[in-house]
Coordinates of C-alpha atoms in Angstrom, one line a residue:
M1 CA 124.8 -3.6 12.1
N2 CA 128.3 -2.2 12.3
N3 CA 131.6 -3.8 13.2
E4 CA 131.5 -2.9 16.9
E5 CA 127.9 -4.3 17.5
Q6 CA 128.7 -7.5 15.6
E7 CA 131.8 -8.0 17.8
F8 CA 129.7 -7.3 21.0
L9 CA 127.0 -9.9 20.0
N10 CA 129.7 -12.4 18.9
S11 CA 131.3 -12.0 22.3
L12 CA 127.9 -12.6 23.9
E13 CA 127.4 -15.8 22.0
K14 CA 130.4 -17.3 23.2
K15 CA 129.8 -16.5 26.8
L16 CA 126.4 -18.0 26.5
W17 CA 127.4 -21.0 24.8
T18 CA 130.3 -21.5 27.6
A19 CA 127.3 -21.5 30.0
A20 CA 125.5 -24.2 28.1
D21 CA 128.6 -26.2 28.1
K22 CA 128.5 -26.2 31.7
L23 CA 125.5 -28.4 31.6
R24 CA 126.1 -30.4 28.6
S25 CA 127.9 -33.3 30.4
T26 CA 125.0 -33.7 32.7
L27 CA 121.9 -32.9 30.6
D28 CA 120.9 -34.0 27.0
A29 CA 120.4 -31.0 24.3
A30 CA 116.7 -31.0 24.7
Q31 CA 116.8 -30.4 28.5
Y32 CA 119.8 -27.8 28.6
K33 CA 117.9 -26.0 25.8
H34 CA 115.3 -25.1 28.1
T35 CA 117.5 -24.9 31.3
V36 CA 119.6 -22.1 29.7
L37 CA 116.9 -20.2 27.8
G38 CA 115.0 -20.1 30.9
L39 CA 117.7 -18.4 32.8
V40 CA 118.6 -16.1 30.0
F41 CA 114.8 -15.0 29.9
L42 CA 115.0 -14.2 33.6
K43 CA 118.2 -12.4 33.3
Y44 CA 116.6 -10.3 30.5
V45 CA 113.4 -9.5 32.3
S46 CA 115.3 -8.5 35.5
D47 CA 117.8 -6.2 33.5
S48 CA 114.8 -4.5 31.7
F49 CA 113.0 -4.0 34.9
D50 CA 116.2 -2.8 36.4
I51 CA 116.9 -0.2 33.4
R52 CA 113.2 0.9 33.9
R53 CA 113.8 1.3 37.6
E54 CA 116.8 3.6 37.0
E55 CA 114.8 5.7 34.2
L56 CA 112.0 6.2 36.9
K57 CA 114.6 7.0 39.7
A58 CA 116.1 9.8 37.3
Q59 CA 112.6 11.1 36.6
F60 CA 111.4 11.2 40.4
Q61 CA 114.6 13.2 40.9
N62 CA 114.2 15.5 38.2
P63 CA 112.7 19.0 39.0
D64 CA 111.6 19.3 35.3
H65 CA 109.7 16.0 35.0
E66 CA 106.1 15.3 35.9
Y67 CA 107.1 12.6 38.3
F68 CA 109.4 14.8 40.5
L69 CA 109.3 14.1 44.3
D70 CA 110.2 17.3 45.8
P71 CA 112.9 16.4 48.7
E72 CA 111.7 19.7 50.6
D73 CA 108.2 17.8 51.0
Y74 CA 110.1 15.3 53.1
D75 CA 112.7 16.9 55.1
G76 CA 115.5 16.6 52.3
A77 CA 116.6 14.0 49.9
E78 CA 118.6 12.1 52.6
S79 CA 115.6 11.8 54.8
E80 CA 114.5 8.3 55.8
E81 CA 110.8 9.5 55.0
Y82 CA 111.9 10.7 51.4
Q83 CA 113.8 7.5 50.6
D84 CA 110.8 5.4 51.9
E85 CA 108.5 7.3 49.5
L86 CA 111.0 6.9 46.6
N87 CA 111.4 3.2 47.0
S88 CA 107.6 2.8 47.3
E89 CA 107.1 4.8 44.1
L90 CA 109.7 2.6 42.4
E91 CA 107.6 -0.4 43.2
E92 CA 104.4 0.9 41.4
R93 CA 103.6 -1.6 38.6
D94 CA 101.7 0.8 36.6
Y95 CA 105.1 2.9 35.8
Y96 CA 106.6 -0.4 34.1
A97 CA 103.4 -1.4 32.5
E98 CA 103.1 2.1 30.7
A99 CA 106.8 1.3 29.2
N100 CA 105.8 -2.3 28.2
V101 CA 108.1 -3.8 30.9
F102 CA 107.3 -6.9 32.6
W103 CA 106.7 -6.6 36.3
V104 CA 109.6 -8.6 38.3
P105 CA 108.5 -9.4 41.9
S106 CA 111.8 -9.2 44.3
Q107 CA 112.1 -12.9 44.5
A108 CA 112.6 -13.2 40.7
R109 CA 115.1 -10.2 40.4
W110 CA 118.4 -11.5 39.1
Q111 CA 120.3 -10.0 42.2
F112 CA 118.2 -12.0 44.5
L113 CA 118.9 -15.2 42.7
Q114 CA 122.8 -14.5 42.6
D115 CA 122.7 -13.4 46.3
N116 CA 121.2 -16.6 47.4
N117 CA 121.9 -19.4 44.9
K118 CA 124.7 -20.7 47.3
T119 CA 122.4 -20.1 50.4
V120 CA 119.7 -22.4 49.3
I121 CA 121.6 -25.6 48.5
G122 CA 120.3 -28.0 51.1
G123 CA 117.4 -25.8 52.0
A124 CA 116.9 -22.4 53.7
E125 CA 114.4 -19.8 54.7
L126 CA 114.8 -16.3 53.2
I127 CA 113.2 -13.1 54.2
L128 CA 111.7 -11.0 51.3
D129 CA 111.6 -7.1 51.0
D130 CA 108.1 -7.1 52.2
G131 CA 108.9 -9.3 55.5
N132 CA 107.5 -12.4 54.1
K133 CA 109.5 -15.8 54.7
L134 CA 110.4 -17.9 51.7
K135 CA 111.5 -21.5 52.4
L136 CA 113.5 -23.1 49.3
S137 CA 115.0 -26.4 49.2
S138 CA 117.5 -25.9 46.2
V139 CA 118.8 -23.8 43.6
G140 CA 116.2 -25.3 41.3
H141 CA 113.3 -24.5 43.7
L142 CA 114.9 -20.8 43.8
I143 CA 114.5 -20.6 39.9
D144 CA 111.1 -22.4 39.7
N145 CA 109.8 -20.0 42.4
A146 CA 111.0 -16.9 40.5
L147 CA 109.6 -18.2 37.3
E148 CA 106.2 -18.9 39.1
A149 CA 106.1 -15.4 40.6
I150 CA 106.6 -13.8 37.2
E151 CA 104.0 -15.8 35.6
V152 CA 101.5 -14.8 38.7
D153 CA 102.2 -11.2 38.2
N154 CA 102.2 -11.3 34.2
P155 CA 99.1 -13.1 33.2
K156 CA 100.1 -13.3 29.4
L157 CA 102.9 -15.5 30.6
K158 CA 100.8 -18.1 32.2
G159 CA 101.8 -21.5 31.2
V160 CA 104.7 -20.1 29.1
L161 CA 107.7 -20.5 31.5
N162 CA 109.2 -24.0 31.8
K163 CA 109.2 -24.5 35.7
R164 CA 111.0 -27.5 36.0
Y165 CA 114.3 -26.8 37.5
T166 CA 113.7 -28.5 40.6
Q167 CA 113.3 -31.9 38.6
L168 CA 116.7 -31.6 36.9
Q169 CA 119.2 -34.2 37.7
I170 CA 122.0 -31.9 38.0
D171 CA 124.6 -30.8 40.6
Q172 CA 122.9 -27.7 42.4
A173 CA 126.5 -26.1 42.8
K174 CA 126.8 -26.3 39.1
L175 CA 123.3 -24.6 38.6
G176 CA 124.6 -22.0 41.0
E177 CA 127.6 -21.4 38.8
L178 CA 125.4 -21.1 35.8
I179 CA 123.5 -18.3 37.5
D180 CA 126.9 -16.4 38.3
L181 CA 127.9 -16.7 34.7
I182 CA 125.0 -15.4 33.2
A183 CA 125.0 -12.5 35.6
T184 CA 127.9 -11.3 33.5
V185 CA 125.9 -11.2 30.5
P186 CA 124.9 -7.3 29.6
F187 CA 121.6 -6.7 28.0
S188 CA 122.5 -3.2 27.4
H189 CA 124.3 -1.4 24.7
D190 CA 125.0 2.0 23.5
S191 CA 123.2 1.4 20.2
L192 CA 121.5 -2.0 20.5
S193 CA 118.1 -2.3 22.4
S194 CA 118.0 -4.9 25.0
K195 CA 115.1 -6.5 22.9
D196 CA 117.6 -6.7 19.8
I197 CA 120.3 -8.1 22.0
L198 CA 118.0 -11.0 23.5
G199 CA 116.3 -11.7 20.2
H200 CA 119.8 -12.0 18.6
V201 CA 120.8 -14.4 21.6
Y202 CA 117.5 -16.3 21.3
E203 CA 117.9 -17.1 17.6
Y204 CA 121.6 -18.0 18.0
F205 CA 120.6 -20.5 20.7
L206 CA 117.8 -22.0 18.8
G207 CA 120.1 -22.6 15.8
Q208 CA 123.0 -24.2 17.9
F209 CA 120.4 -26.3 19.8
A210 CA 118.8 -27.5 16.6
L211 CA 122.5 -28.7 15.5
A212 CA 123.0 -30.3 19.0
E213 CA 119.8 -32.2 18.8
G214 CA 120.0 -33.3 15.1
K215 CA 116.9 -34.5 13.6
K216 CA 114.7 -33.9 16.8
G217 CA 116.1 -30.2 17.0
G218 CA 115.1 -29.3 13.3
Q219 CA 111.4 -29.9 14.4
F220 CA 111.2 -26.6 16.2
Y221 CA 113.6 -24.6 14.1
T222 CA 113.6 -23.5 10.5
P223 CA 116.9 -22.0 9.1
K224 CA 116.6 -18.1 9.4
S225 CA 117.6 -17.7 5.5
I226 CA 114.5 -19.8 4.4
V227 CA 112.3 -18.1 6.6
S228 CA 113.5 -14.7 5.4
L229 CA 113.0 -15.8 1.8
I230 CA 109.4 -16.7 2.4
V231 CA 108.5 -13.5 4.6
Q232 CA 110.4 -11.2 1.8
M233 CA 108.3 -12.9 -0.8
L234 CA 105.0 -12.6 1.0
E235 CA 105.5 -9.3 2.5
P236 CA 103.2 -9.5 5.6
F237 CA 102.9 -6.0 6.2
K238 CA 99.6 -5.8 7.9
G239 CA 96.8 -8.0 8.6
R240 CA 96.4 -11.8 10.3
V241 CA 99.5 -13.9 10.1
Y242 CA 99.1 -17.6 10.8
D243 CA 101.6 -20.7 11.2
P244 CA 99.8 -24.0 12.0
A245 CA 103.1 -25.8 12.6
M246 CA 104.9 -22.9 14.2
G247 CA 107.9 -24.5 16.0
S248 CA 109.6 -21.8 17.9
G249 CA 107.9 -18.9 16.1
G250 CA 110.6 -18.0 13.4
F251 CA 108.1 -16.8 10.9
F252 CA 106.5 -14.5 13.3
V253 CA 109.9 -13.1 14.4
Q254 CA 111.0 -12.4 10.8
S255 CA 107.7 -10.8 9.9
E256 CA 108.4 -8.3 12.8
H257 CA 111.7 -7.6 11.3
F258 CA 110.2 -7.1 7.9
I259 CA 107.6 -4.8 9.2
T260 CA 110.3 -2.7 11.2
E261 CA 112.6 -2.4 8.4
H262 CA 109.8 -1.1 6.1
Q263 CA 108.6 1.4 8.6
G264 CA 105.3 -0.4 9.2
K265 CA 103.4 -0.9 12.6
I266 CA 103.6 -3.9 14.7
G267 CA 100.0 -3.4 15.9
E268 CA 98.7 -3.7 12.3
V269 CA 99.6 -7.6 12.4
S270 CA 97.8 -10.1 14.3
I271 CA 99.7 -13.4 15.2
Y272 CA 97.9 -16.8 15.4
G273 CA 99.9 -19.8 15.7
Q274 CA 99.7 -23.7 16.7
E275 CA 102.2 -26.2 18.2
Y276 CA 101.6 -29.7 19.3
N277 CA 104.7 -30.2 21.5
H278 CA 104.4 -28.5 24.9
T279 CA 107.9 -27.4 25.3
T280 CA 108.2 -25.9 21.9
W281 CA 104.7 -24.1 22.2
Q282 CA 106.4 -22.4 25.6
L283 CA 109.4 -21.6 23.4
A284 CA 107.4 -19.9 20.9
A285 CA 105.3 -18.0 23.3
M286 CA 108.6 -16.9 25.3
N287 CA 110.0 -15.8 21.8
M288 CA 106.9 -13.6 21.5
A289 CA 107.1 -12.2 24.9
I290 CA 110.6 -11.2 24.9
R291 CA 109.9 -9.0 21.6
G292 CA 106.6 -7.5 23.1
I293 CA 104.7 -9.1 20.2
D294 CA 100.8 -10.1 21.2
F295 CA 100.1 -13.4 20.0
N296 CA 97.3 -15.8 20.1
F297 CA 98.8 -19.5 20.1
G298 CA 95.5 -21.2 21.2
K299 CA 94.3 -22.4 24.7
E300 CA 96.8 -24.9 24.6
P301 CA 99.5 -27.0 22.6
A302 CA 97.4 -29.2 20.4
N303 CA 97.3 -31.4 17.2
T304 CA 96.5 -29.1 14.4
Y305 CA 94.5 -31.9 12.6
T306 CA 92.1 -33.0 15.4
N307 CA 92.1 -29.9 17.6
D308 CA 92.4 -26.9 15.5
Q309 CA 92.8 -23.8 18.0
H310 CA 91.8 -21.4 15.3
P311 CA 88.7 -23.0 13.6
D312 CA 87.2 -19.7 12.3
L313 CA 90.6 -17.9 11.3
R314 CA 90.8 -16.7 8.0
A315 CA 94.3 -15.2 7.7
D316 CA 95.9 -12.9 5.2
F317 CA 99.3 -14.6 5.2
V318 CA 100.0 -18.2 6.1
M319 CA 103.4 -19.5 6.3
A320 CA 104.7 -22.7 7.6
N321 CA 107.5 -25.4 7.6
P322 CA 105.5 -28.6 8.6
P323 CA 107.1 -32.0 9.2
F324 CA 108.0 -33.4 5.9
N325 CA 106.3 -36.7 4.6
M326 CA 104.7 -37.2 8.0
K327 CA 103.0 -40.6 8.4
E328 CA 99.8 -41.6 10.3
W329 CA 98.8 -38.2 10.8
D330 CA 95.2 -38.7 10.3
A331 CA 93.9 -40.7 13.2
G332 CA 90.7 -39.3 14.5
V333 CA 90.3 -37.3 11.2
S334 CA 87.1 -37.6 9.2
D335 CA 87.4 -38.4 5.5
D336 CA 84.8 -35.7 4.9
D337 CA 86.7 -33.0 6.8
P338 CA 85.7 -29.6 5.1
R339 CA 89.4 -28.9 4.7
W340 CA 89.9 -31.7 2.1
Q341 CA 88.3 -29.6 -0.6
Y342 CA 90.7 -30.7 -3.4
G343 CA 90.9 -34.3 -2.5
R344 CA 91.4 -36.6 0.7
P345 CA 95.3 -36.5 1.6
P346 CA 96.5 -40.0 1.8
S347 CA 97.2 -41.6 5.3
G348 CA 101.0 -42.3 4.7
N349 CA 102.0 -38.6 3.8
A350 CA 100.6 -35.5 5.4
N351 CA 102.1 -33.0 2.6
F352 CA 98.8 -32.2 1.1
A353 CA 96.9 -32.3 4.3
W354 CA 99.3 -29.5 5.7
L355 CA 98.8 -27.6 2.3
Q356 CA 94.7 -27.9 2.4
H357 CA 94.7 -27.0 6.0
M358 CA 96.5 -23.8 5.2
L359 CA 94.4 -22.9 2.2
Y360 CA 91.1 -23.6 4.5
H361 CA 92.4 -20.8 6.6
L362 CA 93.4 -18.4 3.8
A363 CA 91.4 -15.2 3.5
P364 CA 90.0 -14.6 0.0
N365 CA 92.6 -12.2 -1.0
G366 CA 95.3 -14.0 1.2
S367 CA 98.7 -15.4 0.1
M368 CA 100.7 -18.5 1.6
G369 CA 104.2 -19.9 1.5
L370 CA 105.0 -23.5 2.7
L371 CA 107.9 -25.7 2.6
L372 CA 107.4 -29.3 1.3
A373 CA 109.4 -32.1 0.3
N374 CA 110.2 -32.3 -3.5
G375 CA 107.9 -35.3 -3.9
S376 CA 105.0 -33.0 -3.5
M377 CA 105.7 -31.5 -7.0
S378 CA 105.5 -34.8 -8.8
S379 CA 104.2 -37.5 -6.8
N380 CA 101.0 -39.4 -8.3
T381 CA 100.9 -41.8 -5.3
N382 CA 97.8 -42.4 -3.3
N383 CA 95.5 -39.3 -4.8
E384 CA 98.6 -36.8 -4.5
G385 CA 98.5 -36.3 -8.4
V386 CA 94.7 -35.6 -8.1
I387 CA 95.0 -33.3 -5.5
R388 CA 97.9 -31.3 -7.1
K389 CA 95.8 -31.3 -10.5
A390 CA 92.8 -30.0 -8.7
L391 CA 95.0 -27.0 -7.0
I392 CA 96.3 -26.2 -10.5
E393 CA 93.1 -26.3 -12.2
N394 CA 91.5 -24.0 -9.6
D395 CA 94.3 -21.5 -10.4
L396 CA 95.8 -21.5 -6.8
V397 CA 99.4 -22.1 -7.3
E398 CA 101.2 -19.1 -7.9
C399 CA 104.9 -19.7 -7.6
M400 CA 107.2 -23.0 -7.1
V401 CA 110.7 -22.4 -5.8
A402 CA 113.1 -25.2 -5.9
L403 CA 115.9 -25.2 -3.2
P404 CA 119.3 -26.4 -2.9
G405 CA 120.3 -29.3 -0.9
Q406 CA 121.8 -29.2 2.6
L407 CA 119.8 -26.2 3.8
F408 CA 118.5 -28.1 6.8
T409 CA 120.2 -29.2 10.1
N410 CA 117.9 -32.3 10.6
T411 CA 117.2 -33.6 7.1
Q412 CA 118.7 -34.2 3.6
I413 CA 115.5 -34.6 1.9
P414 CA 115.4 -32.1 -0.9
A415 CA 112.8 -29.4 -0.6
C416 CA 110.8 -26.9 -2.3
I417 CA 108.6 -23.8 -1.5
W418 CA 104.7 -23.6 -2.6
F419 CA 103.3 -20.1 -3.0
L420 CA 99.6 -20.1 -3.3
T421 CA 96.9 -17.5 -3.4
K422 CA 93.2 -17.5 -3.9
N423 CA 93.0 -14.3 -5.9
K424 CA 95.4 -13.7 -8.9
R425 CA 93.3 -10.9 -10.5
E426 CA 94.4 -7.3 -10.4
R427 CA 94.5 -5.8 -7.0
T428 CA 96.4 -4.0 -4.6
S429 CA 98.6 -6.1 -1.9
A430 CA 98.9 -5.3 1.9
Y431 CA 102.2 -3.7 1.3
G432 CA 100.7 -1.4 -1.3
K433 CA 101.9 -2.9 -4.4
K434 CA 99.7 -2.8 -7.6
L435 CA 99.6 -6.7 -8.7
R436 CA 98.7 -7.3 -12.3
N437 CA 96.3 -10.0 -13.4
R438 CA 98.2 -13.5 -13.4
K439 CA 95.2 -15.6 -13.7
G440 CA 96.3 -19.0 -15.5
E441 CA 100.0 -18.2 -15.0
V442 CA 102.6 -20.0 -12.5
L443 CA 106.0 -18.9 -11.9
F444 CA 108.7 -21.3 -11.6
I445 CA 112.0 -20.5 -10.0
D446 CA 115.0 -22.8 -9.9
A447 CA 117.3 -21.9 -7.0
R448 CA 119.2 -25.0 -6.5
N449 CA 122.5 -23.3 -7.6
L450 CA 122.0 -20.6 -5.2
G451 CA 123.8 -20.3 -1.7
Y452 CA 127.1 -21.3 -0.2
M453 CA 128.4 -23.9 2.3
K454 CA 128.3 -22.4 5.5
D455 CA 130.3 -25.2 6.9
R456 CA 130.9 -29.0 5.8
V457 CA 127.4 -30.0 6.2
V458 CA 125.0 -27.0 6.0
R459 CA 124.2 -24.5 3.0
D460 CA 123.1 -21.2 3.6
F461 CA 121.8 -18.1 1.2
T462 CA 123.3 -14.8 1.1
Q463 CA 121.2 -11.7 1.2
E464 CA 122.1 -11.2 -2.5
D465 CA 120.7 -14.8 -3.1
L466 CA 117.5 -14.0 -1.2
N467 CA 117.1 -10.6 -3.0
A468 CA 117.6 -12.1 -6.5
V469 CA 114.5 -14.6 -5.8
T470 CA 112.4 -12.2 -4.2
S471 CA 112.7 -9.5 -7.0
I472 CA 112.0 -12.1 -9.8
Y473 CA 108.9 -13.0 -7.9
H474 CA 107.8 -9.2 -7.0
N475 CA 108.7 -8.2 -10.8
W476 CA 106.5 -11.1 -12.1
Q477 CA 103.5 -10.1 -10.1
T478 CA 103.7 -6.5 -11.0
S479 CA 104.8 -6.5 -14.6
K480 CA 103.9 -8.2 -17.8
P481 CA 106.6 -10.9 -18.8
I482 CA 108.7 -9.0 -21.5
N483 CA 108.8 -12.3 -23.5
E484 CA 105.2 -12.1 -24.1
Q485 CA 105.3 -8.5 -24.9
D486 CA 107.9 -9.1 -27.8
N487 CA 107.8 -12.9 -28.3
T488 CA 111.5 -13.2 -27.8
V489 CA 113.7 -14.9 -25.6
I490 CA 115.5 -12.3 -23.3
S491 CA 119.0 -13.1 -22.1
T492 CA 120.3 -12.0 -18.7
K493 CA 122.4 -9.4 -20.3
V494 CA 119.6 -7.2 -22.2
E495 CA 119.0 -4.0 -20.8
R496 CA 115.9 -3.6 -19.0
S497 CA 114.1 -1.8 -16.0
P498 CA 115.0 -3.3 -12.5
T499 CA 111.1 -3.8 -12.2
D500 CA 110.7 -5.7 -15.4
Y501 CA 110.3 -9.5 -15.4
C502 CA 111.5 -11.8 -18.1
D503 CA 112.1 -15.6 -18.4
V504 CA 115.7 -16.4 -17.7
P505 CA 116.8 -19.8 -19.1
G506 CA 118.0 -22.3 -16.2
F507 CA 116.5 -19.8 -13.4
C508 CA 113.0 -18.8 -13.9
K509 CA 110.1 -19.2 -16.3
S510 CA 106.4 -17.9 -16.4
A511 CA 104.2 -20.8 -17.5
K512 CA 100.7 -20.9 -18.8
L513 CA 98.2 -23.5 -17.6
E514 CA 98.3 -25.4 -21.0
E515 CA 102.1 -25.8 -20.5
L516 CA 101.3 -27.5 -17.2
Q517 CA 98.9 -29.6 -18.7
K518 CA 101.3 -30.9 -21.1
H519 CA 103.6 -31.9 -18.2
D520 CA 100.8 -33.8 -16.5
Y521 CA 100.7 -31.3 -13.8
V522 CA 104.0 -31.9 -12.4
L523 CA 105.4 -28.6 -10.8
T524 CA 109.0 -29.3 -10.7
P525 CA 110.7 -25.9 -11.8
G526 CA 113.4 -27.9 -13.7
R527 CA 110.9 -29.1 -16.2
Y528 CA 110.0 -25.6 -17.2
V529 CA 113.1 -23.3 -16.8
G530 CA 115.3 -25.3 -18.9
A531 CA 119.0 -25.1 -19.3
A532 CA 121.0 -21.9 -18.6
A533 CA 121.9 -20.2 -22.0
E534 CA 125.3 -20.8 -23.1
E535 CA 127.3 -17.6 -23.7
D536 CA 127.9 -16.9 -27.6
D537 CA 131.4 -16.1 -28.5
G538 CA 130.7 -15.3 -31.9
E539 CA 132.4 -18.5 -33.5
P540 CA 130.5 -20.5 -36.0
F541 CA 129.9 -24.0 -34.6
A542 CA 131.5 -25.8 -37.6
E543 CA 134.7 -23.6 -37.3
K544 CA 134.7 -24.2 -33.5
M545 CA 134.4 -28.1 -34.0
A546 CA 137.3 -28.1 -36.6
R547 CA 139.5 -26.1 -34.1
L548 CA 138.8 -28.1 -31.2
T549 CA 139.2 -31.6 -33.0
G550 CA 142.5 -30.3 -34.2
Q551 CA 143.6 -29.5 -30.6
L552 CA 142.5 -32.9 -29.5
K553 CA 144.6 -34.4 -32.1
T554 CA 147.8 -32.3 -31.2
Q555 CA 147.4 -33.2 -27.6
F556 CA 147.1 -36.8 -28.4
E557 CA 150.2 -36.8 -30.4
E558 CA 151.9 -34.9 -27.5
S559 CA 150.8 -37.5 -25.1
D560 CA 152.3 -40.4 -27.1
S561 CA 155.6 -38.5 -27.4
L562 CA 155.8 -37.9 -23.5
E563 CA 154.9 -41.6 -22.9
G564 CA 157.6 -42.7 -25.2
E565 CA 160.3 -40.4 -23.4
I566 CA 159.1 -41.7 -20.1
K567 CA 159.5 -45.1 -21.1
K568 CA 162.9 -44.5 -22.5
N569 CA 164.0 -42.8 -19.2
L570 CA 162.8 -45.7 -17.1
A571 CA 164.4 -48.2 -19.3
G572 CA 167.7 -46.5 -18.7
L573 CA 167.2 -46.7 -14.9
G574 CA 166.9 -50.5 -15.4
Y575 CA 163.2 -50.8 -15.1
D576 CA 161.4 -53.3 -17.5
V577 CA 158.7 -51.3 -19.1

């Protein structure tokens, strides 16, 4: 993204956040999140419709285009008959469907909302373009009616849009002002597509709302850098992608970005998700709809454990950031549930329930990555150690990544990423990489020292950080560790191919099953990677120790001398020291 594009998006962010501020005094964060995002969505689909409408109009008036309407057939371009025919053609839905543009009925178009948001305060009867009458009681009713009309005409949005504006306890005039402010937001740019713009805005808002809502907001939003890291490492290029705790759908969005950046085809990926919270389920569905991504989020929002929306799914990629250390998760769940293949998870902590649920839905050659609290790597409480041992003994664990603290807006619990696969044998990945035989090996990466403080409370990764971790993982998957080839410890400065893997003390280590057994099946990377290697300056230890001891003695003597001078000066000033 160039500077001009970035400045455009930054300006857009400020304008939209100003819009949110208009409601902040009267609505809590959870309410204004849906209020603003719903209106932004309406503005986007309306703008996209208008852009397509202008394209069609130009085509109808272009003699070289197949859609050309010849004015001579209608007594000239200015004739009423020609204009009626042109307007009639512009209202044909098929022209919009063929360009994957949502059909927007006249009462849902932004101009209609803007023209009438003052009129309907206190109630009004409006006349639609088709002559029908529409009775509306408030600005909230005007917006709900628009959303309802869009859902009726676009079946895949059924139940997705949050039609609760009539119920908002808010000054109707202020809601009208919000419509006028969002009207100034452009979803058009010379080099950015409308979907790119809205996608950026949507992601920005989700992050800001997560900060505003604190712990509650974090339930639907995973920081982009962590999502990007998991997607980069798994490379979901084609196949079925599943998230059983999808929140607002961040993993799916980043998967789309990965595919697009690597010249893949979005149509070769199938999206499956599940979410318990109804409004968050709507956020995710809207997130997919604005990007034109087909999705299957089940028939309804539902509990993943008691109402699995995809019972027969076996996904090629499973990615999730489930709630950490979730308690009382198992009400209504059978002890002999087929998902608990490696042990019954404890009632007081759902970490290994999420992990095993994901494994159950993983295809034979599939790969998965999930965020869990650090305790999952070492806890032996209530069967957790037994489950972890079974996972290791069955050679399902591929890579463990320890993360730095302060990455999340909603929790200070330190976290890690588990990467698992059912097939470590030599094969070709979905992305076309030749993976070596990795049976009996686990890669440990200690990334706790990576990242930078984005502000006073939140840490973030740079793209260089993400690339460093990703390349270590991919190199390990594709090339035999150099350390095994020549039985030496390789320092970070040794010349090697960019695609080689070698252990780096303090950062990464490829460990065999026997080593994990010696550590009682604990998977904390720090136990395996060791300490970072000290740089050798060539000075023998004995000589260095003698030199440093001499320096310390000299410094002590200088300190004593200075202390004497200070006391002498203070005594001269009349102070008793």
